[in-house]
């Protein structure tokens, strides 16, 4: 199955040595970019599906702090703990992705999942128990952006489907906090928000697969510029079975349950 979707000549998913190099790269830099991951026909089909379903996208515009937590009144509104950044998102949910979509074939593919487990150091990966959250396709037309944040989950798997003419750049600062140790690093976060700290950028093209550890690495996507909408697929897995995204989160992100 993966052979019809994935450039296995460039990315030998079954090869143990290659998996190990991927794992080392991810652990060293916090991100792994597998360039030209998809075969051109598979990418074309996803672009077509994305364009056809685009009118169904749910758009939200929200302000949040980088920690994605409710404000803490012990700090001022401008303190890095509470400071608002803007995210403008539009996406379609798993129920709107076709049964025969290359995105779903890839998401469900055994070899792909075993490769991910090995690189991420997980025993198994499971789909979301709710009907909306496993595969999402995000749209960012001109002017839309994702503000600085830390993810709640320890890893994210994305596939850039369509690259905008300009902007829409993924920027990050690796290991800026230590969530498990309760270290928030307000000074470090403030330096990024105030643009006093240099940031890294991922150079990503359409068809590239990205594995990213975003729980402790602050990241954002700069505003898209120009006529071409940024389209990005998020392949979301859990490390435990039977986990659903909370109803509150589904209403916030998708506007439905
Ligand atoms: O759009 C991207 O490239 C990253 C998305 C992201 O950071 C997120 O959904 O948490
Ligand atoms: Fe994120």
PDB file of C-alpha atoms and ligand atoms in Angstrom:
ATOM      1  CA  UNK A   1       0.000   0.000   0.000  1.00  0.00           C
ATOM      2  CA  UNK A   2       2.612   2.585   1.059  1.00  0.00           C
ATOM      3  CA  UNK A   3       4.473   1.860  -2.182  1.00  0.00           C
ATOM      4  CA  UNK A   4       1.763   3.488  -4.278  1.00  0.00           C
ATOM      5  CA  UNK A   5       1.735   6.627  -2.104  1.00  0.00           C
ATOM      6  CA  UNK A   6       5.218   7.126  -0.749  1.00  0.00           C
ATOM      7  CA  UNK A   7       8.544   7.716  -2.531  1.00  0.00           C
ATOM      8  CA  UNK A   8      10.029   4.552  -1.005  1.00  0.00           C
ATOM      9  CA  UNK A   9      13.100   5.053  -3.211  1.00  0.00           C
ATOM     10  CA  UNK A  10      13.890   8.170  -1.135  1.00  0.00           C
ATOM     11  CA  UNK A  11      12.322   7.008   2.148  1.00  0.00           C
ATOM     12  CA  UNK A  12      12.781   3.265   2.718  1.00  0.00           C
ATOM     13  CA  UNK A  13      10.242   3.022   5.557  1.00  0.00           C
ATOM     14  CA  UNK A  14      11.071  -0.615   6.345  1.00  0.00           C
ATOM     15  CA  UNK A  15      14.851  -0.115   6.608  1.00  0.00           C
ATOM     16  CA  UNK A  16      16.066  -0.253  10.213  1.00  0.00           C
ATOM     17  CA  UNK A  17      19.220   1.759   9.656  1.00  0.00           C
ATOM     18  CA  UNK A  18      17.245   4.465   7.931  1.00  0.00           C
ATOM     19  CA  UNK A  19      14.653   4.511  10.740  1.00  0.00           C
ATOM     20  CA  UNK A  20      17.471   4.940  13.218  1.00  0.00           C
ATOM     21  CA  UNK A  21      18.866   7.925  11.319  1.00  0.00           C
ATOM     22  CA  UNK A  22      15.387   9.472  11.261  1.00  0.00           C
ATOM     23  CA  UNK A  23      15.065   8.962  15.020  1.00  0.00           C
ATOM     24  CA  UNK A  24      18.455  10.558  15.674  1.00  0.00           C
ATOM     25  CA  UNK A  25      17.580  13.539  13.496  1.00  0.00           C
ATOM     26  CA  UNK A  26      14.235  14.017  15.287  1.00  0.00           C
ATOM     27  CA  UNK A  27      15.819  13.774  18.721  1.00  0.00           C
ATOM     28  CA  UNK A  28      18.700  16.077  17.844  1.00  0.00           C
ATOM     29  CA  UNK A  29      16.820  18.892  16.182  1.00  0.00           C
ATOM     30  CA  UNK A  30      13.275  18.382  17.457  1.00  0.00           C
ATOM     31  CA  UNK A  31      12.042  18.137  13.884  1.00  0.00           C
ATOM     32  CA  UNK A  32      12.369  15.698  11.011  1.00  0.00           C
ATOM     33  CA  UNK A  33      11.524  16.799   7.468  1.00  0.00           C
ATOM     34  CA  UNK A  34      11.177  14.001   4.906  1.00  0.00           C
ATOM     35  CA  UNK A  35      11.321  15.807   1.581  1.00  0.00           C
ATOM     36  CA  UNK A  36       9.172  14.662  -1.347  1.00  0.00           C
ATOM     37  CA  UNK A  37       7.584  12.041   0.855  1.00  0.00           C
ATOM     38  CA  UNK A  38       4.525  11.575  -1.357  1.00  0.00           C
ATOM     39  CA  UNK A  39       4.441  10.479  -4.946  1.00  0.00           C
ATOM     40  CA  UNK A  40       3.279  13.300  -7.251  1.00  0.00           C
ATOM     41  CA  UNK A  41      -0.019  11.538  -8.156  1.00  0.00           C
ATOM     42  CA  UNK A  42      -0.920  11.099  -4.479  1.00  0.00           C
ATOM     43  CA  UNK A  43      -0.150  14.761  -3.771  1.00  0.00           C
ATOM     44  CA  UNK A  44      -2.230  15.843  -6.792  1.00  0.00           C
ATOM     45  CA  UNK A  45      -5.199  13.818  -5.542  1.00  0.00           C
ATOM     46  CA  UNK A  46      -4.957  15.425  -2.088  1.00  0.00           C
ATOM     47  CA  UNK A  47      -4.772  18.927  -3.583  1.00  0.00           C
ATOM     48  CA  UNK A  48      -7.900  18.156  -5.634  1.00  0.00           C
ATOM     49  CA  UNK A  49      -9.707  16.794  -2.594  1.00  0.00           C
ATOM     50  CA  UNK A  50      -8.648  19.837  -0.583  1.00  0.00           C
ATOM     51  CA  UNK A  51      -9.931  22.240  -3.210  1.00  0.00           C
ATOM     52  CA  UNK A  52     -13.219  20.338  -3.572  1.00  0.00           C
ATOM     53  CA  UNK A  53     -13.907  20.272   0.190  1.00  0.00           C
ATOM     54  CA  UNK A  54     -12.620  23.709   1.013  1.00  0.00           C
ATOM     55  CA  UNK A  55     -16.075  25.326   1.209  1.00  0.00           C
ATOM     56  CA  UNK A  56     -16.817  23.013   4.177  1.00  0.00           C
ATOM     57  CA  UNK A  57     -13.958  24.348   6.308  1.00  0.00           C
ATOM     58  CA  UNK A  58     -14.756  25.741   9.745  1.00  0.00           C
ATOM     59  CA  UNK A  59     -12.896  28.984  10.410  1.00  0.00           C
ATOM     60  CA  UNK A  60     -11.961  30.302  13.826  1.00  0.00           C
ATOM     61  CA  UNK A  61     -10.099  33.364  14.987  1.00  0.00           C
ATOM     62  CA  UNK A  62      -8.876  33.076  18.536  1.00  0.00           C
ATOM     63  CA  UNK A  63      -6.567  34.767  20.967  1.00  0.00           C
ATOM     64  CA  UNK A  64      -4.563  32.545  23.292  1.00  0.00           C
ATOM     65  CA  UNK A  65      -1.352  32.603  25.282  1.00  0.00           C
ATOM     66  CA  UNK A  66       1.633  30.462  24.267  1.00  0.00           C
ATOM     67  CA  UNK A  67       0.848  27.895  26.978  1.00  0.00           C
ATOM     68  CA  UNK A  68      -2.736  27.416  25.690  1.00  0.00           C
ATOM     69  CA  UNK A  69      -3.937  27.836  29.285  1.00  0.00           C
ATOM     70  CA  UNK A  70      -6.489  30.097  30.950  1.00  0.00           C
ATOM     71  CA  UNK A  71      -4.900  33.406  32.070  1.00  0.00           C
ATOM     72  CA  UNK A  72      -3.252  33.378  35.505  1.00  0.00           C
ATOM     73  CA  UNK A  73      -4.366  36.422  37.445  1.00  0.00           C
ATOM     74  CA  UNK A  74      -1.161  36.436  39.469  1.00  0.00           C
ATOM     75  CA  UNK A  75       0.476  37.940  36.365  1.00  0.00           C
ATOM     76  CA  UNK A  76      -0.299  41.036  34.300  1.00  0.00           C
ATOM     77  CA  UNK A  77      -2.034  40.750  30.928  1.00  0.00           C
ATOM     78  CA  UNK A  78       1.223  41.554  29.132  1.00  0.00           C
ATOM     79  CA  UNK A  79       3.328  39.062  31.092  1.00  0.00           C
ATOM     80  CA  UNK A  80       4.514  36.149  28.879  1.00  0.00           C
ATOM     81  CA  UNK A  81       2.342  33.798  30.964  1.00  0.00           C
ATOM     82  CA  UNK A  82      -0.780  35.642  29.802  1.00  0.00           C
ATOM     83  CA  UNK A  83       0.133  37.616  26.707  1.00  0.00           C
ATOM     84  CA  UNK A  84      -2.323  37.048  23.854  1.00  0.00           C
ATOM     85  CA  UNK A  85      -1.262  35.948  20.401  1.00  0.00           C
ATOM     86  CA  UNK A  86      -3.625  35.463  17.453  1.00  0.00           C
ATOM     87  CA  UNK A  87      -4.442  32.277  15.568  1.00  0.00           C
ATOM     88  CA  UNK A  88      -6.715  32.200  12.554  1.00  0.00           C
ATOM     89  CA  UNK A  89      -7.534  28.655  11.520  1.00  0.00           C
ATOM     90  CA  UNK A  90      -9.750  26.914   9.021  1.00  0.00           C
ATOM     91  CA  UNK A  91      -9.987  23.168   8.717  1.00  0.00           C
ATOM     92  CA  UNK A  92     -12.028  20.208   7.567  1.00  0.00           C
ATOM     93  CA  UNK A  93     -12.404  17.197   9.809  1.00  0.00           C
ATOM     94  CA  UNK A  94     -11.865  13.453   9.425  1.00  0.00           C
ATOM     95  CA  UNK A  95     -15.519  12.763   8.527  1.00  0.00           C
ATOM     96  CA  UNK A  96     -15.050  14.899   5.387  1.00  0.00           C
ATOM     97  CA  UNK A  97     -11.930  13.064   4.168  1.00  0.00           C
ATOM     98  CA  UNK A  98     -12.877  10.406   1.579  1.00  0.00           C
ATOM     99  CA  UNK A  99     -12.555   6.695   2.379  1.00  0.00           C
ATOM    100  CA  UNK A 100     -10.195   6.277  -0.584  1.00  0.00           C
ATOM    101  CA  UNK A 101      -8.257   9.506  -0.005  1.00  0.00           C
ATOM    102  CA  UNK A 102      -4.471   9.020  -0.127  1.00  0.00           C
ATOM    103  CA  UNK A 103      -4.425  10.833   3.232  1.00  0.00           C
ATOM    104  CA  UNK A 104      -6.544   8.091   4.800  1.00  0.00           C
ATOM    105  CA  UNK A 105      -4.618   5.323   3.072  1.00  0.00           C
ATOM    106  CA  UNK A 106      -1.400   6.762   4.467  1.00  0.00           C
ATOM    107  CA  UNK A 107      -2.881   7.346   7.930  1.00  0.00           C
ATOM    108  CA  UNK A 108      -4.052   3.705   8.145  1.00  0.00           C
ATOM    109  CA  UNK A 109      -1.037   2.131   6.472  1.00  0.00           C
ATOM    110  CA  UNK A 110       0.688  -0.538   8.596  1.00  0.00           C
ATOM    111  CA  UNK A 111       4.210   0.095   7.380  1.00  0.00           C
ATOM    112  CA  UNK A 112       3.818   3.854   7.824  1.00  0.00           C
ATOM    113  CA  UNK A 113       2.545   3.375  11.379  1.00  0.00           C
ATOM    114  CA  UNK A 114       5.348   0.972  12.262  1.00  0.00           C
ATOM    115  CA  UNK A 115       7.867   3.448  10.873  1.00  0.00           C
ATOM    116  CA  UNK A 116       6.324   6.246  12.977  1.00  0.00           C
ATOM    117  CA  UNK A 117       6.359   4.107  16.149  1.00  0.00           C
ATOM    118  CA  UNK A 118      10.017   3.282  15.672  1.00  0.00           C
ATOM    119  CA  UNK A 119      11.054   6.893  15.013  1.00  0.00           C
ATOM    120  CA  UNK A 120       8.901   8.323  17.811  1.00  0.00           C
ATOM    121  CA  UNK A 121       9.817   5.597  20.298  1.00  0.00           C
ATOM    122  CA  UNK A 122       6.184   4.567  20.835  1.00  0.00           C
ATOM    123  CA  UNK A 123       4.824   1.007  21.147  1.00  0.00           C
ATOM    124  CA  UNK A 124       1.672   1.620  19.132  1.00  0.00           C
ATOM    125  CA  UNK A 125      -0.381   4.429  17.640  1.00  0.00           C
ATOM    126  CA  UNK A 126      -4.169   4.618  17.671  1.00  0.00           C
ATOM    127  CA  UNK A 127      -6.704   6.798  15.837  1.00  0.00           C
ATOM    128  CA  UNK A 128      -8.925   9.175  17.807  1.00  0.00           C
ATOM    129  CA  UNK A 129     -12.099   7.571  19.152  1.00  0.00           C
ATOM    130  CA  UNK A 130     -14.212  10.511  17.950  1.00  0.00           C
ATOM    131  CA  UNK A 131     -15.163  10.859  14.259  1.00  0.00           C
ATOM    132  CA  UNK A 132     -13.501  14.248  13.659  1.00  0.00           C
ATOM    133  CA  UNK A 133      -9.976  14.442  14.992  1.00  0.00           C
ATOM    134  CA  UNK A 134      -7.748  11.819  13.350  1.00  0.00           C
ATOM    135  CA  UNK A 135      -7.144  13.477   9.971  1.00  0.00           C
ATOM    136  CA  UNK A 136      -7.586  17.238   9.582  1.00  0.00           C
ATOM    137  CA  UNK A 137      -6.869  19.376   6.557  1.00  0.00           C
ATOM    138  CA  UNK A 138      -5.998  22.977   7.442  1.00  0.00           C
ATOM    139  CA  UNK A 139      -6.454  25.963   5.142  1.00  0.00           C
ATOM    140  CA  UNK A 140      -4.650  29.278   5.606  1.00  0.00           C
ATOM    141  CA  UNK A 141      -5.550  31.802   2.900  1.00  0.00           C
ATOM    142  CA  UNK A 142      -3.835  35.207   2.665  1.00  0.00           C
ATOM    143  CA  UNK A 143      -3.292  36.838   6.055  1.00  0.00           C
ATOM    144  CA  UNK A 144      -4.023  33.776   8.212  1.00  0.00           C
ATOM    145  CA  UNK A 145      -1.477  32.656  10.780  1.00  0.00           C
ATOM    146  CA  UNK A 146      -0.881  30.458  13.808  1.00  0.00           C
ATOM    147  CA  UNK A 147       0.421  32.341  16.848  1.00  0.00           C
ATOM    148  CA  UNK A 148       3.343  31.197  19.028  1.00  0.00           C
ATOM    149  CA  UNK A 149       2.417  28.194  21.194  1.00  0.00           C
ATOM    150  CA  UNK A 150       3.549  24.971  22.819  1.00  0.00           C
ATOM    151  CA  UNK A 151       1.544  21.882  21.836  1.00  0.00           C
ATOM    152  CA  UNK A 152      -0.192  19.743  24.431  1.00  0.00           C
ATOM    153  CA  UNK A 153       0.821  16.556  22.641  1.00  0.00           C
ATOM    154  CA  UNK A 154       4.417  15.367  22.532  1.00  0.00           C
ATOM    155  CA  UNK A 155       4.554  14.901  18.745  1.00  0.00           C
ATOM    156  CA  UNK A 156       2.790  16.096  15.605  1.00  0.00           C
ATOM    157  CA  UNK A 157       2.802  14.631  12.108  1.00  0.00           C
ATOM    158  CA  UNK A 158       2.015  16.990   9.258  1.00  0.00           C
ATOM    159  CA  UNK A 159       2.134  16.947   5.504  1.00  0.00           C
ATOM    160  CA  UNK A 160       2.332  20.197   3.553  1.00  0.00           C
ATOM    161  CA  UNK A 161      -0.158  19.878   0.702  1.00  0.00           C
ATOM    162  CA  UNK A 162       0.085  23.326  -0.870  1.00  0.00           C
ATOM    163  CA  UNK A 163       2.734  25.946  -0.187  1.00  0.00           C
ATOM    164  CA  UNK A 164       1.725  29.612  -0.308  1.00  0.00           C
ATOM    165  CA  UNK A 165       3.547  32.104  -2.561  1.00  0.00           C
ATOM    166  CA  UNK A 166       5.110  33.692   0.527  1.00  0.00           C
ATOM    167  CA  UNK A 167       4.756  33.608   4.308  1.00  0.00           C
ATOM    168  CA  UNK A 168       3.230  30.586   6.040  1.00  0.00           C
ATOM    169  CA  UNK A 169       6.677  29.798   7.423  1.00  0.00           C
ATOM    170  CA  UNK A 170       7.063  27.375  10.316  1.00  0.00           C
ATOM    171  CA  UNK A 171       9.332  28.947  12.949  1.00  0.00           C
ATOM    172  CA  UNK A 172      10.446  27.382  16.216  1.00  0.00           C
ATOM    173  CA  UNK A 173      12.765  27.558  19.198  1.00  0.00           C
ATOM    174  CA  UNK A 174      13.768  24.110  20.382  1.00  0.00           C
ATOM    175  CA  UNK A 175      13.350  23.029  24.026  1.00  0.00           C
ATOM    176  CA  UNK A 176      12.394  26.424  25.362  1.00  0.00           C
ATOM    177  CA  UNK A 177      10.553  25.004  28.366  1.00  0.00           C
ATOM    178  CA  UNK A 178      10.305  21.730  30.295  1.00  0.00           C
ATOM    179  CA  UNK A 179       6.603  20.979  30.715  1.00  0.00           C
ATOM    180  CA  UNK A 180       7.085  17.813  32.772  1.00  0.00           C
ATOM    181  CA  UNK A 181       9.369  19.618  35.235  1.00  0.00           C
ATOM    182  CA  UNK A 182       6.870  22.509  35.429  1.00  0.00           C
ATOM    183  CA  UNK A 183       9.518  24.911  34.059  1.00  0.00           C
ATOM    184  CA  UNK A 184       7.688  27.642  32.098  1.00  0.00           C
ATOM    185  CA  UNK A 185      10.741  29.778  31.171  1.00  0.00           C
ATOM    186  CA  UNK A 186       8.908  33.120  31.116  1.00  0.00           C
ATOM    187  CA  UNK A 187      12.129  35.038  30.319  1.00  0.00           C
ATOM    188  CA  UNK A 188      12.875  32.816  27.318  1.00  0.00           C
ATOM    189  CA  UNK A 189       9.300  33.054  26.033  1.00  0.00           C
ATOM    190  CA  UNK A 190       9.285  36.831  26.465  1.00  0.00           C
ATOM    191  CA  UNK A 191      12.506  37.153  24.449  1.00  0.00           C
ATOM    192  CA  UNK A 192      10.847  35.313  21.542  1.00  0.00           C
ATOM    193  CA  UNK A 193       7.588  37.290  21.778  1.00  0.00           C
ATOM    194  CA  UNK A 194       9.576  40.551  21.858  1.00  0.00           C
ATOM    195  CA  UNK A 195      11.651  39.389  18.870  1.00  0.00           C
ATOM    196  CA  UNK A 196      14.907  39.606  20.799  1.00  0.00           C
ATOM    197  CA  UNK A 197      15.766  35.965  20.226  1.00  0.00           C
ATOM    198  CA  UNK A 198      16.694  34.395  16.873  1.00  0.00           C
ATOM    199  CA  UNK A 199      14.377  31.581  15.790  1.00  0.00           C
ATOM    200  CA  UNK A 200      14.772  28.547  13.533  1.00  0.00           C
ATOM    201  CA  UNK A 201      12.745  28.034  10.373  1.00  0.00           C
ATOM    202  CA  UNK A 202      11.813  24.806   8.644  1.00  0.00           C
ATOM    203  CA  UNK A 203      12.197  24.892   4.890  1.00  0.00           C
ATOM    204  CA  UNK A 204       9.199  22.845   3.767  1.00  0.00           C
ATOM    205  CA  UNK A 205       7.735  22.225   0.310  1.00  0.00           C
ATOM    206  CA  UNK A 206       4.482  20.657  -0.819  1.00  0.00           C
ATOM    207  CA  UNK A 207       4.678  16.874  -0.438  1.00  0.00           C
ATOM    208  CA  UNK A 208       7.103  16.983   2.523  1.00  0.00           C
ATOM    209  CA  UNK A 209       6.274  15.069   5.718  1.00  0.00           C
ATOM    210  CA  UNK A 210       7.204  16.703   9.029  1.00  0.00           C
ATOM    211  CA  UNK A 211       7.534  15.082  12.458  1.00  0.00           C
ATOM    212  CA  UNK A 212       7.793  17.708  15.160  1.00  0.00           C
ATOM    213  CA  UNK A 213       8.079  17.608  18.937  1.00  0.00           C
ATOM    214  CA  UNK A 214       6.128  20.716  19.949  1.00  0.00           C
ATOM    215  CA  UNK A 215       5.469  20.193  23.639  1.00  0.00           C
ATOM    216  CA  UNK A 216       8.582  22.051  24.774  1.00  0.00           C
ATOM    217  CA  UNK A 217       9.528  23.765  21.524  1.00  0.00           C
ATOM    218  CA  UNK A 218       7.778  27.088  21.001  1.00  0.00           C
ATOM    219  CA  UNK A 219       6.518  27.377  17.415  1.00  0.00           C
ATOM    220  CA  UNK A 220       4.312  29.387  15.087  1.00  0.00           C
ATOM    221  CA  UNK A 221       3.316  29.724  11.434  1.00  0.00           C
ATOM    222  CA  UNK A 222       3.752  33.245  10.004  1.00  0.00           C
ATOM    223  CA  UNK A 223       0.886  34.883   8.062  1.00  0.00           C
ATOM    224  CA  UNK A 224       0.287  33.486   4.584  1.00  0.00           C
ATOM    225  CA  UNK A 225       0.898  36.024   1.816  1.00  0.00           C
ATOM    226  CA  UNK A 226      -0.657  35.944  -1.643  1.00  0.00           C
ATOM    227  CA  UNK A 227      -3.307  34.150  -3.667  1.00  0.00           C
ATOM    228  CA  UNK A 228      -2.293  30.559  -2.954  1.00  0.00           C
ATOM    229  CA  UNK A 229      -3.849  29.095   0.196  1.00  0.00           C
ATOM    230  CA  UNK A 230      -1.543  27.166   2.516  1.00  0.00           C
ATOM    231  CA  UNK A 231      -2.981  23.639   2.852  1.00  0.00           C
ATOM    232  CA  UNK A 232      -1.587  21.329   5.508  1.00  0.00           C
ATOM    233  CA  UNK A 233      -2.751  17.882   6.589  1.00  0.00           C
ATOM    234  CA  UNK A 234      -2.421  16.924  10.245  1.00  0.00           C
ATOM    235  CA  UNK A 235      -2.255  13.176  10.924  1.00  0.00           C
ATOM    236  CA  UNK A 236      -3.142  12.883  14.603  1.00  0.00           C
ATOM    237  CA  UNK A 237      -2.577   9.680  16.582  1.00  0.00           C
ATOM    238  CA  UNK A 238      -2.837   8.729  20.231  1.00  0.00           C
ATOM    239  CA  UNK A 239      -0.468   6.480  22.134  1.00  0.00           C
ATOM    240  CA  UNK A 240      -3.430   4.900  23.978  1.00  0.00           C
ATOM    241  CA  UNK A 241      -6.622   3.399  22.484  1.00  0.00           C
ATOM    242  CA  UNK A 242     -10.126   4.877  22.886  1.00  0.00           C
ATOM    243  CA  UNK A 243      -9.116   8.507  23.393  1.00  0.00           C
ATOM    244  CA  UNK A 244     -11.473  11.156  22.060  1.00  0.00           C
ATOM    245  CA  UNK A 245     -10.782  14.870  21.786  1.00  0.00           C
ATOM    246  CA  UNK A 246     -12.862  16.609  24.454  1.00  0.00           C
ATOM    247  CA  UNK A 247     -16.261  17.993  23.398  1.00  0.00           C
ATOM    248  CA  UNK A 248     -15.130  21.489  24.390  1.00  0.00           C
ATOM    249  CA  UNK A 249     -12.083  21.267  22.149  1.00  0.00           C
ATOM    250  CA  UNK A 250     -14.138  19.863  19.269  1.00  0.00           C
ATOM    251  CA  UNK A 251     -16.663  22.708  19.534  1.00  0.00           C
ATOM    252  CA  UNK A 252     -13.810  25.232  19.636  1.00  0.00           C
ATOM    253  CA  UNK A 253     -11.804  23.864  16.705  1.00  0.00           C
ATOM    254  CA  UNK A 254     -14.484  22.283  14.520  1.00  0.00           C
ATOM    255  CA  UNK A 255     -17.768  23.944  15.542  1.00  0.00           C
ATOM    256  CA  UNK A 256     -19.451  20.535  15.781  1.00  0.00           C
ATOM    257  CA  UNK A 257     -19.329  17.212  17.645  1.00  0.00           C
TER     258      UNK A 257
HETATM  259  O1  LIG B   1       0.618  24.389  10.428  1.00  0.00           O
HETATM  260  C1  LIG B   1       1.680  23.914  10.850  1.00  0.00           C
HETATM  261  O2  LIG B   1       2.657  23.707  10.101  1.00  0.00           O
HETATM  262  C2  LIG B   1       1.835  23.585  12.314  1.00  0.00           C
HETATM  263  C3  LIG B   1       0.538  23.386  13.018  1.00  0.00           C
HETATM  264  C4  LIG B   1       0.665  23.409  14.519  1.00  0.00           C
HETATM  265  O3  LIG B   1       1.621  23.834  15.091  1.00  0.00           O
HETATM  266  C5  LIG B   1      -0.461  22.900  15.336  1.00  0.00           C
HETATM  267  O4  LIG B   1      -1.508  22.550  14.745  1.00  0.00           O
HETATM  268  O5  LIG B   1      -0.320  22.827  16.575  1.00  0.00           O
HETATM  269 FE1  LIG B   2       1.535  23.337  17.208  1.00  0.00          FE
END
